[in-house]
Each structure stands twice: as C-alpha cells, then as structure tokens.
XYZ file of C-alpha atoms in Angstrom:
241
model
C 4.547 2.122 2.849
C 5.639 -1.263 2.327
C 2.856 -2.336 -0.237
C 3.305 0.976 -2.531
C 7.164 0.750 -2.620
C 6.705 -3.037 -4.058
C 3.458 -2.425 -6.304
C 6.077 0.441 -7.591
C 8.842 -2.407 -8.157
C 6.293 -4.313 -9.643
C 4.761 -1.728 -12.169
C 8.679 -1.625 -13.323
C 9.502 -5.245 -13.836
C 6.258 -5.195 -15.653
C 4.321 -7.756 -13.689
C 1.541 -5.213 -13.247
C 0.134 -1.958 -15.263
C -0.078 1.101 -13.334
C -3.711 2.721 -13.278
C -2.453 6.057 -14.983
C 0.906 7.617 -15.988
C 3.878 5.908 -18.286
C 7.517 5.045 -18.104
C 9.679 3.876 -20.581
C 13.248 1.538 -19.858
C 16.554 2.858 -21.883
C 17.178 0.755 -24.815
C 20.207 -0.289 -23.564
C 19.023 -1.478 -19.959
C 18.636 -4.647 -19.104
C 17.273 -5.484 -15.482
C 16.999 -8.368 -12.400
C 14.601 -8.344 -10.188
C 14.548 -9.395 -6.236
C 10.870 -9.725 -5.385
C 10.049 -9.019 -1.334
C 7.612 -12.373 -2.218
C 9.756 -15.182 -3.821
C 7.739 -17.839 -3.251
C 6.752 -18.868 -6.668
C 10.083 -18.786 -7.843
C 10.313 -22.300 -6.276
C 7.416 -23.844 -6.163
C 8.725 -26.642 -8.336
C 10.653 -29.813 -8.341
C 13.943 -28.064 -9.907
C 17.442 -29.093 -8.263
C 19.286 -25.663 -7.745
C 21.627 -26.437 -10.862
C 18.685 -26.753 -12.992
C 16.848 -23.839 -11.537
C 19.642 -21.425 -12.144
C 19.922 -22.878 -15.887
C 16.496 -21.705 -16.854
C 17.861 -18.489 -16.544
C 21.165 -18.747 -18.217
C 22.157 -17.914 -22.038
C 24.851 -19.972 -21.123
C 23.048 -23.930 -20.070
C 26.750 -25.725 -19.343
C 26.410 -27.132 -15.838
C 30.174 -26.488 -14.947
C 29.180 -22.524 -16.152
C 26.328 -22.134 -14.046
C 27.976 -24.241 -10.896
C 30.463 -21.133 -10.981
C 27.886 -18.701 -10.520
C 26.190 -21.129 -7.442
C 29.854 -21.256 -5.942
C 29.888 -17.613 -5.555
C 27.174 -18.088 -3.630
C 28.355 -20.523 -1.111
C 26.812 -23.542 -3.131
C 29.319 -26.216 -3.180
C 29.408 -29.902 -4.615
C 26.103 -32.112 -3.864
C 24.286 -28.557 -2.972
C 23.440 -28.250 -6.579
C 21.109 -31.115 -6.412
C 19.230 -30.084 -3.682
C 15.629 -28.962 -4.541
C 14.753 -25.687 -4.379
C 11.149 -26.229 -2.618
C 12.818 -27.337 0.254
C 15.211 -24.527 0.666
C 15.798 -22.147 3.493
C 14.899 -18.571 3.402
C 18.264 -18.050 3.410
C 18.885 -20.317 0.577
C 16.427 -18.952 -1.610
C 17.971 -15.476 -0.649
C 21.501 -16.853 -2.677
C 19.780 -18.692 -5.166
C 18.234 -15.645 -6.180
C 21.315 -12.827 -6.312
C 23.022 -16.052 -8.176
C 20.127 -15.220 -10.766
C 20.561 -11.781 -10.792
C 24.124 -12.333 -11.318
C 24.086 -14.789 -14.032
C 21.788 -12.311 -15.872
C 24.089 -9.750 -16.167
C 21.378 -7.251 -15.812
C 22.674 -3.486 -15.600
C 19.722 -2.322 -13.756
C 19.055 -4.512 -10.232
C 16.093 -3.473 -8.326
C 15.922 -5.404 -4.906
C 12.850 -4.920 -2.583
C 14.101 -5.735 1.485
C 16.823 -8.071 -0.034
C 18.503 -8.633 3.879
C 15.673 -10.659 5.075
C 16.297 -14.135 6.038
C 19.989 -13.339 5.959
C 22.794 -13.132 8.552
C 24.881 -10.414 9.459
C 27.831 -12.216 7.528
C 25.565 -12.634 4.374
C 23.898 -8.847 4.733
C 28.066 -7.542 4.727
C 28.665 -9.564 1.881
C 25.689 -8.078 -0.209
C 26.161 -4.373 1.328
C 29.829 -4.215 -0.426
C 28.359 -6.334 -3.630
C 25.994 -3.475 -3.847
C 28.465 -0.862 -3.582
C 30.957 -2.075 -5.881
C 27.858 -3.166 -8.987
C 28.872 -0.254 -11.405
C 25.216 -0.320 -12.603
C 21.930 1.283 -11.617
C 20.566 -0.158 -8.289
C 16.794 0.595 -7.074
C 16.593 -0.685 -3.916
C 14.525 -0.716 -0.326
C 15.875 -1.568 2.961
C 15.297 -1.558 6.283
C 19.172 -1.674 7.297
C 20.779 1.113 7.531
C 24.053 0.560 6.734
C 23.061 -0.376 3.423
C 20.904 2.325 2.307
C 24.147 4.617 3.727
C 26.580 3.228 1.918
C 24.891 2.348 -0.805
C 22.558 4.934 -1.894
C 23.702 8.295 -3.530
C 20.270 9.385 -4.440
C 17.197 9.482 -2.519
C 13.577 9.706 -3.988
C 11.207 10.499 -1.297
C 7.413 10.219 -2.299
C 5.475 12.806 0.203
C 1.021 13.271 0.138
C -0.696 14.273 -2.900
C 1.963 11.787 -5.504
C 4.956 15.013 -5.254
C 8.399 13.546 -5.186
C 11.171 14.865 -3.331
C 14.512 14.108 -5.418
C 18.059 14.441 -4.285
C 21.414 13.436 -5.347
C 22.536 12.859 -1.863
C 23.562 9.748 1.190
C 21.013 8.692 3.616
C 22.481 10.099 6.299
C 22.564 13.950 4.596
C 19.454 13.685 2.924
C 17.961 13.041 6.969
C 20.025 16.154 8.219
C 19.457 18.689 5.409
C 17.474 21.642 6.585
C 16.501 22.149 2.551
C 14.895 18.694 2.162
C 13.113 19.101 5.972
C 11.741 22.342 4.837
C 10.437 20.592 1.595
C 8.786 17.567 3.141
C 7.132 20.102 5.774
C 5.721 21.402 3.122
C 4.047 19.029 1.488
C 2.859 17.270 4.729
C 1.201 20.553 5.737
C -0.882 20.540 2.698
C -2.563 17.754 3.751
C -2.593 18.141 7.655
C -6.147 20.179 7.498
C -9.342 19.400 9.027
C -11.648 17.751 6.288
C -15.381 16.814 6.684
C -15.981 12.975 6.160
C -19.052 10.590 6.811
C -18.742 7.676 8.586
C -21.211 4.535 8.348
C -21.814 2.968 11.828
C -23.236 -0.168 12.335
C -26.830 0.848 12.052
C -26.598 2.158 8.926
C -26.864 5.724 10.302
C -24.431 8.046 8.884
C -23.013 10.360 11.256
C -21.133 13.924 10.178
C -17.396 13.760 11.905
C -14.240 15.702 11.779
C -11.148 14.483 11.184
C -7.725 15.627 11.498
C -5.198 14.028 9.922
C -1.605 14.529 12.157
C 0.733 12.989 10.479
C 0.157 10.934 6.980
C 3.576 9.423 6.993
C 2.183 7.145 10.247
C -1.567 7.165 8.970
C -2.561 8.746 12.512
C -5.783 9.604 12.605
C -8.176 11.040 15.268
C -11.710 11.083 15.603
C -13.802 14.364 16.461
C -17.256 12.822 16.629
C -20.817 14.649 16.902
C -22.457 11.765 17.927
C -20.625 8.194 19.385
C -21.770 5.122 17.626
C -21.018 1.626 19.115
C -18.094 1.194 15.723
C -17.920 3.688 13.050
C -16.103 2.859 10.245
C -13.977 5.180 7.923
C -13.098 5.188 4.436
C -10.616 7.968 3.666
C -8.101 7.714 0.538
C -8.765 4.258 -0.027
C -7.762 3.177 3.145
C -9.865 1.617 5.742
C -10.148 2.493 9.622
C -12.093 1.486 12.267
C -12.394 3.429 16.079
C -14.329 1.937 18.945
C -16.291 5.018 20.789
C-alpha cells in the first residue's frame, strides 16, 4: 500500500502525528529523509549551491561543491535553479542532502524513480556499503535484495511479521508463508455490510473478502441496485450491477 508505507515514513520524520500508538528515536540517531513527493523541496528561486547550503553546518561554497560533485554536478551546474530541474536532477540534489547531513539513519521512500539504470547501480551499492540504519521502499528488486537484511511485513488487523532475513529468503521461507496465511485467513470471512444505493435504499449484502493484500472484493447481492456503494475499513468501492 503505497499511501500507508509513506504516511508511515512520514509519522517518523515527524511531519505528521500518528492517530494512536508512540515511538521514540535513539538519542544518538540522527536521520535524512527522501520523500516519494519532493516537490516542495524546490519550489523556490535557490541555485543548487545555495540550496544544498541551507542544509549544511558547514556554508563554504568550495565544501558544499564537493558534496554536488559526487553527484555528477560539475562547474556552472551549481548555478542552475533548482525549480527548473529534472526529475532526475532533483533525485541527486537530494541524496547530496542526505549526504551532507551525515545522518546515521536514511529512510528513502521509491528513491529509483526518475533515475537510470546507471544512476539506480550507483545508489544500489551506496546503499549497501552506508554502515548506518537504512528504512527503505522499492519497487526494484535488486535493491531490496541486496540491500535489505531485514524484512518487516505488515499483514490485516496492524500484526507485523518481522524477520532478520534477504528478500529473496524471506519470499521462499515456508515459516514466514505459514505466518502470513495466517493472518490473511483471519480476515478472509464472510461479513454482513450495508450498502447505500443511489436511492437512498439500503440494501443487506454479503461480502467476501479474497484476498486483502489486492483489496479484491466481490459482491453477493440480495437485491441489484443501478450503483451501490461500499464503505468497508475506510476504504471506498463502488460495483455496477
């Protein structure tokens, strides 16, 4: 679920406030954030020298032109404005951020976006070399394989499944299979709902819920309205009948 997985990220940089539950950062953390939405970040008339700078203990130009050369930012690139980046762009100027931070804890949410396959490489064995704490989602694969040696999987019902473990092992393990059929049996039972059709008639329905991990869900209806549309879990559906 792409929006819980970043509302998550969020709740830990703390840009929001979760609605129940705590968690507290180690003293001795210190953490850099790579938002899945960066547009904010430059919406502003900054060049990329003086972007970077906001962000840097350090504010000598030469100092922070180091950290944009590791990037690929080279000679009249610093001046460049940031609103008028590429995706890819934006993608350097912000791990030249994180990096300049020195944060111990990097959380990245789909970091590979906008980049190429050169770029992705480059991050993938940045990644696995940082001697830190990484949080991380990603639609490659090669990066969550070699980069991830513990997998959290949250299953229905707010249980997490935790394991110190790759990708690739945590996918294969009969253990971990048996544990998330568990949990997605518990909530793959027949429940009586109401829906509210278009005439403001509410009609008595089944539903069975398959599979919760794909949000399939089929319809068992007494009577066929026109549209009938479902609220279940906070999550609205619509079926055509």
């Amino acid at each position: 679920n792409e929006l819980a997985k970043t509302t998550l990220f969020q709740i830990l940089m703390g840009e929001m406030e979760p609605d129940e539950g705590t968690y507290k950062w180690g003293i001795t953390t210190s953490r850099a954030y790579f938002p899945l939405d960066s547009g904010s970040e430059f919406d502003n008339d900054y060049s990329i020298v003086d972007w970077l700078t906001q962000y840097s203990e350090e504010k000598d130009a030469t100092y922070v032109r180091g950290f944009l050369g590791r990037m690929l930012f080279a000679g009249d690139d610093g001046v460049k404005k940031v609103k008028v980046l590429s995706g890819g762009e934006k993608v350097r100027c912000l791990l030249s951020k994180m990096m300049i931070s020195g944060a111990n804890v990097l959380i990245f949410d789909e970091p590979t976006n906008h980049l190429d396959m050169e770029s992705i490489t480059a991050l993938n064995n940045g990644m696995t070399k940082f001697s830190g704490v990484i949080l991380f989602s990603s639609r490659d694969h090669q990066i969550v394989q070699t980069t991830a040696n513990r997998i959290m999987e949250i299953v229905p019902g707010g249980k997490m499944i935790d394991k110190i473990t790759t990708y690739d092992e945590y996918l294969e393990s009969d253990e971990m299979a048996r544990k998330r059929q568990t949990q997605y049996r518990m909530m793959m039972k027949t429940k009586k709902v109401s829906l509210i059709c278009r005439d403001k008639k509410t009609v008595t329905c089944k539903i069975e819920l398959q599979s919760f991990y794909n949000r399939k869900l089929h319809f068992l209806l007494y009577k066929k309205p026109q549209q009938a549309l479902l609220l279940y879990d906070g999550i609205c559906y619509t079926n055509t009948v």
